[in-house]
Each structure stands twice: as structure tokens, then as C-alpha cells.
Amino acid sequence: MAAADSPSAALRRRDLCSRGIRLAGKMRSDVIDLLDAYVERQGLDASASVAVFEGVPVAAAEHWDEQTGTQRLLENLSAYRAFRSLLAQMLEEQREQLGEADAPLGQALAAVLLQVSAFTYHLEELLQLVSPGPPSEEGPGPPLPSHLSLFERKLRGLGVLRELAQWAVRSARDLRQLNKSSPGSSSAPSPAESP
Amino acid sequence: SPTDSHIQYERVGADVTMKCGSMDWDAAVTWTANGTDIDESHLNGSYLILKNVDLTQSGQYSCYEGSSWHLKYQTYLRVGIPPKEPVLMCRSNNYPKGFYCSWHLPTPTYIPNSFNISVIHGTREMVCEKDAFPRNRCHIRYLQLFSTVKYKVTLTVTNALGKNSTTLTFDEFAIVKPDPPESVVAKPVPSNPRRLEVSWKNPSSWPDPDSFPLKFFLRYRPLILDQWQHVELSDGTSHTITDAYAGKEYIIQVAAKDNDIGTWSDWSVAVHATPWTEEPMYLTTEAQLTETTSASTSSFMPPPTTKICDKGAVVGSGAVAVCWTAGLVLAAYGVLFI
């Protein structure tokens, strides 16, 4: 593996960042379409406020501009690994609840799950490049929603998709910051970039 | 004391009764409005009665004791109306630093108003710092980015006759709207009669275009037509128009939007430009006649060979002979096009 600050590594990082930004953009667009379909099929109010469910990664960040490249990647990776599990659960529930009656929704969910999986892999590659070392391990995963009612599961699903849409925007920004920062990825952006 | 400044606010259309301080009802008094005596028909004893007041009746009212002309009471009457629901707008033109909110009243109240704004994000109350200018604006710094929790902004306007309020609820991304692009320049491209080169700059209020890039929308049309052509550009701050009508003056504008979120800016200041056209030729007398005739066909472009008759290039008798020849050719063309 090339050193993190070698020219080839820098090129590879730029390439991975650029592709990641495009992936995130496409993912966001598809998640927004999925959100509309999900709200309609599940009979929910699109403007409803949803409380944060345990295990759903929240995109909101304080002092976002002060994060290092490694911190950004680790947070992104943790989030998308969680989304991967959450979407798989949602897909399973959707199949049990609606079965073949709503194949389009199931297909849309599966397509987004695939993109999330691909993006997760992409982040893992980037992290290896930016901060070489033993691969970071996946956490225990979000808890199974066995205690939730059907309605609560629907709301949870709404929350998952909303946060995923926010994360897709954040990820694109994170990758641009990563592209901008110096080859030494552990250095934080300059104070001039702070709001 | 009677000369203490006292302001009395009353609604338009109200009936107003003013007492002359501590004077009895049956005391002989004289009332003035802005120094002019008020007719006794407006008095009920020593009370001044103003029915169905209107804005023109705002002013200083004074009451004097009958014969001594001691000032017994003075007040400044301000006729106005309670505030209607204010108009509130919030926008982020400097994302991700923060956003601002501005407001105004749809109709004037004619009396002083005070404004109070509250900004709530989830359970957190945020400070909206009032701008020195304009006074009807305040700004908030983002403490969090990428939040799904909505912001709730409530504006309350209060005056002596009542209060009113309005509330806006929005999420972080929805209010992002950059200022228009700046320094839009459009130039003809030499030797290209159908091209215009347009360039612009990111709005200076947008703090970090590298991390939060903008995309642009360019529109252009010849002045003689109403229909715009549109081009969306995902990066870069320049574009070459390649389908301009030759010789026609164009009007061009550009708008900006964050690449991922929010809405388009307003259109930039319009710039005008005309594509490059070949300079008119200075020809011999016969050729000048031809040029006058052929000028009626707007799309006629003189053939390249006439360049040799360019005023600056004609030297010596040989070139003059060539000029004459070209002049004859032009004359032939001119006849054909009549």
C-alpha cells in the first residue's frame, strides 16, 4: 500500500473522493424519491416531526467544520454501516407487511440498500488510504425493533430515510473537505474555514 | 405638571375624550390643536370630544384655563392602527455560516412599533442578533449542520394599540438561496460572429465555494425576441454561447444555486453584448454604390476577397488595380441581390 501522502495515494484519494461525491449525490436523489413513495404507501404525513429512534444515525453535527479527515470518514462509515442494517430490516418488514402487493416500494428500498452498501465499501477504501491500519470494526448494529408497534416501525422507517437523505448531503460535503485538506489527513482545516 | 410630555395613542375611527387635567367639567377652558383654537362645538363642558378620529388629527392638544390662559393640560395625540400580521422571511445566503430573517408590516401603523423575534431549534432557543442596518433584520449562526429538526421563527410586532405575530417553520436546507452571481461580463469572440463569451464570479457573500460549490443557470436572448435560451452549468464560472444571431445585441443573465440544496438565486444584473462582426469595408465609388444597394439584404456578408480593399492595406498601383477588380465583382453581386 502506498504511503498516505505519496503522489499516487493523493491521486487515488482524489479519485475516490470525486466518485464518492457522485455516489452520494445519486444516493440522495434516490432516497428522496423513496421517501415520497414510502410516505404515501405507509399512509404517513410527510410533514410530521419524528423523534429520534435509538440506533438511527443522526446527521446533525456541531463544529462540523473543525473535524479532521479521519473523523469525517469514521463517522460516515459508522453511519452507513448502521443504515445498511436498518434498511435491511425495513426491507424485511416491508415484505412481511405488504408482501408482493408493493413490489415497487420493495425494489426501491433494495436499490437504496445496494447504494448504501456500495458507499460503505467506498468509505472503507478511502479510510484505508487516508488512515492506513487495521480495518475499523463494525459495531453491534442497531437494535431490532421487536418491541415497536407497526405504526412505530413506520415512523422509524421515515426517520431512517430522512436521516439518510441528510447524511447523503453531509457525505458529499465531507468528501469535498477531504479533497481540499492537505495530504496529512489528521490535520484539521484552517481556522479561516470556520464559520 | 401640565407641560410634561404626554402621548396618547388612539385608533383611527375611535371617539376620543380629553379632560383638561384636574379642571372641573363646568370650568371655562380653551382647547387648541397645534396652536389653533378649537371651536366650542367640539367641547362638552371642559372636555374635548373628537369623534371618529383620523390620521390628520394627530398633533399637540393643549387646554388653557378660561381667562388666565394658564396651561392646564397638554398631550400629543397619535392616531394610528394596530399592527396587521407582519411579513417574515428567512434565508441563508451564506451557507453554512448561518441565516438571516427580515420582516416588514404590510401596511403602516402610523405610530411606533417594536419587534421581537424568537428562534427555536428543537428545544434550543437561539439568539438572533439584530443588524444595525437595516433595522428590520437579524442573523443567526448555525450551531449545527445537516439537522432534520426544523427551525421555528416567531416574530411579534407590538404597538400601543395592539400586537400581532407570525411564525415560520423550515428546515436548514430549504432556506438556502445564494445571492446572484457578480461581475457578469459578456464579450464578443473575435472572428466568431455567432459566439459570446460570458464569465462571472461567485457571489461574495458565499463563504466557501470550494466545499459548497455553486451551480449556475445562464439565460440569454437577442433584444428583438422575447424567448430566452437557458443553459445549466454544473461547474465553472464561464460559458461560451455558440448560437447567437450574428450582429444582434443580446441580453444575458446568470443565477446561482448550491449544488445540492436550496433554491436558485435571483437573476444577476443583466449585461448586453453583440457578437463580433466584420468591420465595414471602405470601397471605391462604384463599390460604394453597390454597398448601398446590398445593405438592404441583412444577411449579406462581403466575400473575403474584399479584405484586400481594406483602406489600410491599399498601397501602390497594383493593389489599386485589384481593388477596382474587386469593386466590379461587388457591383455584380449587388445587382444580383436587388
mmCIF file of C-alpha atoms in Angstrom, chain A residues 45-173:
data_model
loop_
_atom_site.group_PDB
_atom_site.id
_atom_site.type_symbol
_atom_site.label_atom_id
_atom_site.label_comp_id
_atom_site.label_asym_id
_atom_site.label_seq_id
_atom_site.Cartn_x
_atom_site.Cartn_y
_atom_site.Cartn_z
ATOM 1 C CA ASP A 45 -47.882 12.682 6.948
ATOM 2 C CA ALA A 46 -44.824 13.963 5.096
ATOM 3 C CA SER A 47 -44.536 16.984 7.372
ATOM 4 C CA ALA A 48 -44.757 15.017 10.600
ATOM 5 C CA SER A 49 -41.908 15.506 13.048
ATOM 6 C CA VAL A 50 -40.330 12.216 14.002
ATOM 7 C CA ALA A 51 -38.476 11.674 17.259
ATOM 8 C CA VAL A 52 -35.026 10.168 17.036
ATOM 9 C CA PHE A 53 -35.179 6.390 17.358
ATOM 10 C CA GLU A 54 -32.352 4.539 19.036
ATOM 11 C CA GLY A 55 -29.826 3.275 16.551
ATOM 12 C CA VAL A 56 -30.686 5.691 13.732
ATOM 13 C CA PRO A 57 -27.569 7.719 12.898
ATOM 14 C CA VAL A 58 -28.264 11.427 13.204
ATOM 15 C CA ALA A 59 -26.607 13.553 10.528
ATOM 16 C CA ALA A 60 -26.662 16.749 12.583
ATOM 17 C CA ALA A 61 -23.177 17.810 13.594
ATOM 18 C CA GLU A 62 -21.821 20.591 15.744
ATOM 19 C CA HIS A 63 -18.396 22.008 14.892
ATOM 20 C CA TRP A 64 -18.579 20.106 11.625
ATOM 21 C CA ASP A 65 -16.025 22.375 10.034
ATOM 22 C CA GLU A 66 -13.438 21.513 12.686
ATOM 23 C CA GLN A 67 -13.392 17.763 12.049
ATOM 24 C CA THR A 68 -10.316 16.044 10.692
ATOM 25 C CA GLY A 69 -10.490 13.908 7.591
ATOM 26 C CA THR A 70 -10.224 10.705 9.605
ATOM 27 C CA GLN A 71 -13.006 11.779 11.942
ATOM 28 C CA ARG A 72 -15.240 12.514 8.973
ATOM 29 C CA LEU A 73 -14.622 9.136 7.431
ATOM 30 C CA LEU A 74 -15.114 7.259 10.686
ATOM 31 C CA GLU A 75 -18.415 8.993 11.386
ATOM 32 C CA ASN A 76 -19.589 8.406 7.844
ATOM 33 C CA LEU A 77 -18.590 4.763 7.972
ATOM 34 C CA SER A 78 -20.329 4.176 11.261
ATOM 35 C CA ALA A 79 -23.475 5.839 9.932
ATOM 36 C CA TYR A 80 -23.666 3.938 6.667
ATOM 37 C CA ARG A 81 -22.989 0.606 8.324
ATOM 38 C CA ALA A 82 -25.942 1.327 10.592
ATOM 39 C CA PHE A 83 -28.075 2.378 7.624
ATOM 40 C CA ARG A 84 -27.179 -0.845 5.867
ATOM 41 C CA SER A 85 -28.626 -2.855 8.785
ATOM 42 C CA LEU A 86 -31.621 -0.559 9.195
ATOM 43 C CA LEU A 87 -32.563 -0.697 5.527
ATOM 44 C CA ALA A 88 -32.227 -4.482 5.534
ATOM 45 C CA GLN A 89 -34.649 -4.579 8.489
ATOM 46 C CA MET A 90 -37.029 -2.223 6.734
ATOM 47 C CA LEU A 91 -36.942 -4.353 3.620
ATOM 48 C CA GLU A 92 -37.751 -7.462 5.628
ATOM 49 C CA GLU A 93 -40.617 -5.707 7.427
ATOM 50 C CA GLN A 94 -41.951 -4.300 4.201
ATOM 51 C CA ARG A 95 -42.022 -7.752 2.625
ATOM 52 C CA GLU A 96 -43.804 -9.219 5.659
ATOM 53 C CA GLN A 97 -46.261 -6.351 5.888
ATOM 54 C CA LEU A 98 -47.082 -5.651 2.280
ATOM 55 C CA GLY A 99 -45.574 -8.659 0.521
ATOM 56 C CA GLU A 100 -45.722 -8.688 -3.231
ATOM 57 C CA ALA A 101 -48.544 -6.135 -3.166
ATOM 58 C CA ASP A 102 -45.974 -3.388 -3.113
ATOM 59 C CA ALA A 103 -43.100 -4.678 -5.187
ATOM 60 C CA PRO A 104 -42.091 -1.173 -6.411
ATOM 61 C CA LEU A 105 -41.527 0.046 -2.859
ATOM 62 C CA GLY A 106 -39.560 -3.091 -2.066
ATOM 63 C CA GLN A 107 -37.483 -2.657 -5.185
ATOM 64 C CA ALA A 108 -36.784 0.981 -4.395
ATOM 65 C CA LEU A 109 -35.743 0.027 -0.861
ATOM 66 C CA ALA A 110 -33.490 -2.703 -2.189
ATOM 67 C CA ALA A 111 -31.906 -0.307 -4.698
ATOM 68 C CA VAL A 112 -31.100 2.213 -1.984
ATOM 69 C CA LEU A 113 -29.760 -0.576 0.239
ATOM 70 C CA LEU A 114 -27.425 -1.552 -2.584
ATOM 71 C CA GLN A 115 -26.195 2.008 -2.945
ATOM 72 C CA VAL A 116 -25.642 2.290 0.794
ATOM 73 C CA SER A 117 -23.646 -0.944 0.742
ATOM 74 C CA ALA A 118 -21.574 0.316 -2.166
ATOM 75 C CA PHE A 119 -20.973 3.627 -0.469
ATOM 76 C CA THR A 120 -19.941 1.856 2.727
ATOM 77 C CA TYR A 121 -17.368 -0.136 0.823
ATOM 78 C CA HIS A 122 -16.198 3.065 -0.853
ATOM 79 C CA LEU A 123 -15.708 4.708 2.533
ATOM 80 C CA GLU A 124 -13.767 1.718 3.803
ATOM 81 C CA GLU A 125 -11.378 2.053 0.874
ATOM 82 C CA LEU A 126 -10.959 5.750 1.492
ATOM 83 C CA LEU A 127 -10.338 5.248 5.166
ATOM 84 C CA GLN A 128 -7.635 2.721 4.417
ATOM 85 C CA LEU A 129 -6.000 5.233 2.157
ATOM 86 C CA VAL A 130 -6.305 8.207 4.484
ATOM 87 C CA SER A 131 -5.567 6.391 7.702
ATOM 88 C CA PRO A 132 -3.891 3.057 6.980
ATOM 89 C CA GLY A 133 -4.143 0.460 9.705
ATOM 90 C CA PRO A 134 -6.308 -2.457 10.757
ATOM 91 C CA PRO A 135 -9.760 -2.060 9.256
ATOM 92 C CA SER A 136 -12.208 -0.462 11.669
ATOM 93 C CA GLU A 137 -14.628 -2.986 13.002
ATOM 94 C CA GLU A 138 -18.330 -2.818 12.726
ATOM 95 C CA GLY A 139 -20.214 -2.112 15.928
ATOM 96 C CA PRO A 140 -23.003 -4.319 17.263
ATOM 97 C CA GLY A 141 -25.545 -2.772 14.881
ATOM 98 C CA PRO A 142 -28.824 -1.047 15.677
ATOM 99 C CA PRO A 143 -31.254 -2.889 17.967
ATOM 100 C CA LEU A 144 -34.029 -4.944 16.395
ATOM 101 C CA PRO A 145 -37.344 -3.101 16.647
ATOM 102 C CA SER A 146 -39.243 -6.105 18.007
ATOM 103 C CA HIS A 147 -40.867 -4.059 20.740
ATOM 104 C CA LEU A 148 -42.212 -1.406 18.365
ATOM 105 C CA SER A 149 -45.768 -1.360 17.122
ATOM 106 C CA LEU A 150 -46.473 -1.359 13.413
ATOM 107 C CA PHE A 151 -47.066 2.382 13.441
ATOM 108 C CA GLU A 152 -43.856 2.999 15.375
ATOM 109 C CA ARG A 153 -41.933 0.933 12.845
ATOM 110 C CA LYS A 154 -43.360 3.046 10.063
ATOM 111 C CA LEU A 155 -42.287 6.203 11.856
ATOM 112 C CA ARG A 156 -38.875 4.730 12.458
ATOM 113 C CA GLY A 157 -38.607 3.974 8.767
ATOM 114 C CA LEU A 158 -39.500 7.574 7.995
ATOM 115 C CA GLY A 159 -36.806 8.742 10.376
ATOM 116 C CA VAL A 160 -34.260 6.396 8.812
ATOM 117 C CA LEU A 161 -34.896 7.704 5.313
ATOM 118 C CA ARG A 162 -34.879 11.332 6.390
ATOM 119 C CA GLU A 163 -31.582 10.975 8.185
ATOM 120 C CA LEU A 164 -30.149 9.038 5.256
ATOM 121 C CA ALA A 165 -31.086 11.896 2.929
ATOM 122 C CA GLN A 166 -29.288 14.346 5.248
ATOM 123 C CA TRP A 167 -26.290 12.061 5.507
ATOM 124 C CA ALA A 168 -26.010 11.889 1.734
ATOM 125 C CA VAL A 169 -25.658 15.672 1.628
ATOM 126 C CA ARG A 170 -23.244 15.670 4.557
ATOM 127 C CA SER A 171 -21.142 12.935 2.992
ATOM 128 C CA ALA A 172 -20.700 14.916 -0.208
ATOM 129 C CA ARG A 173 -19.561 17.891 1.862
#
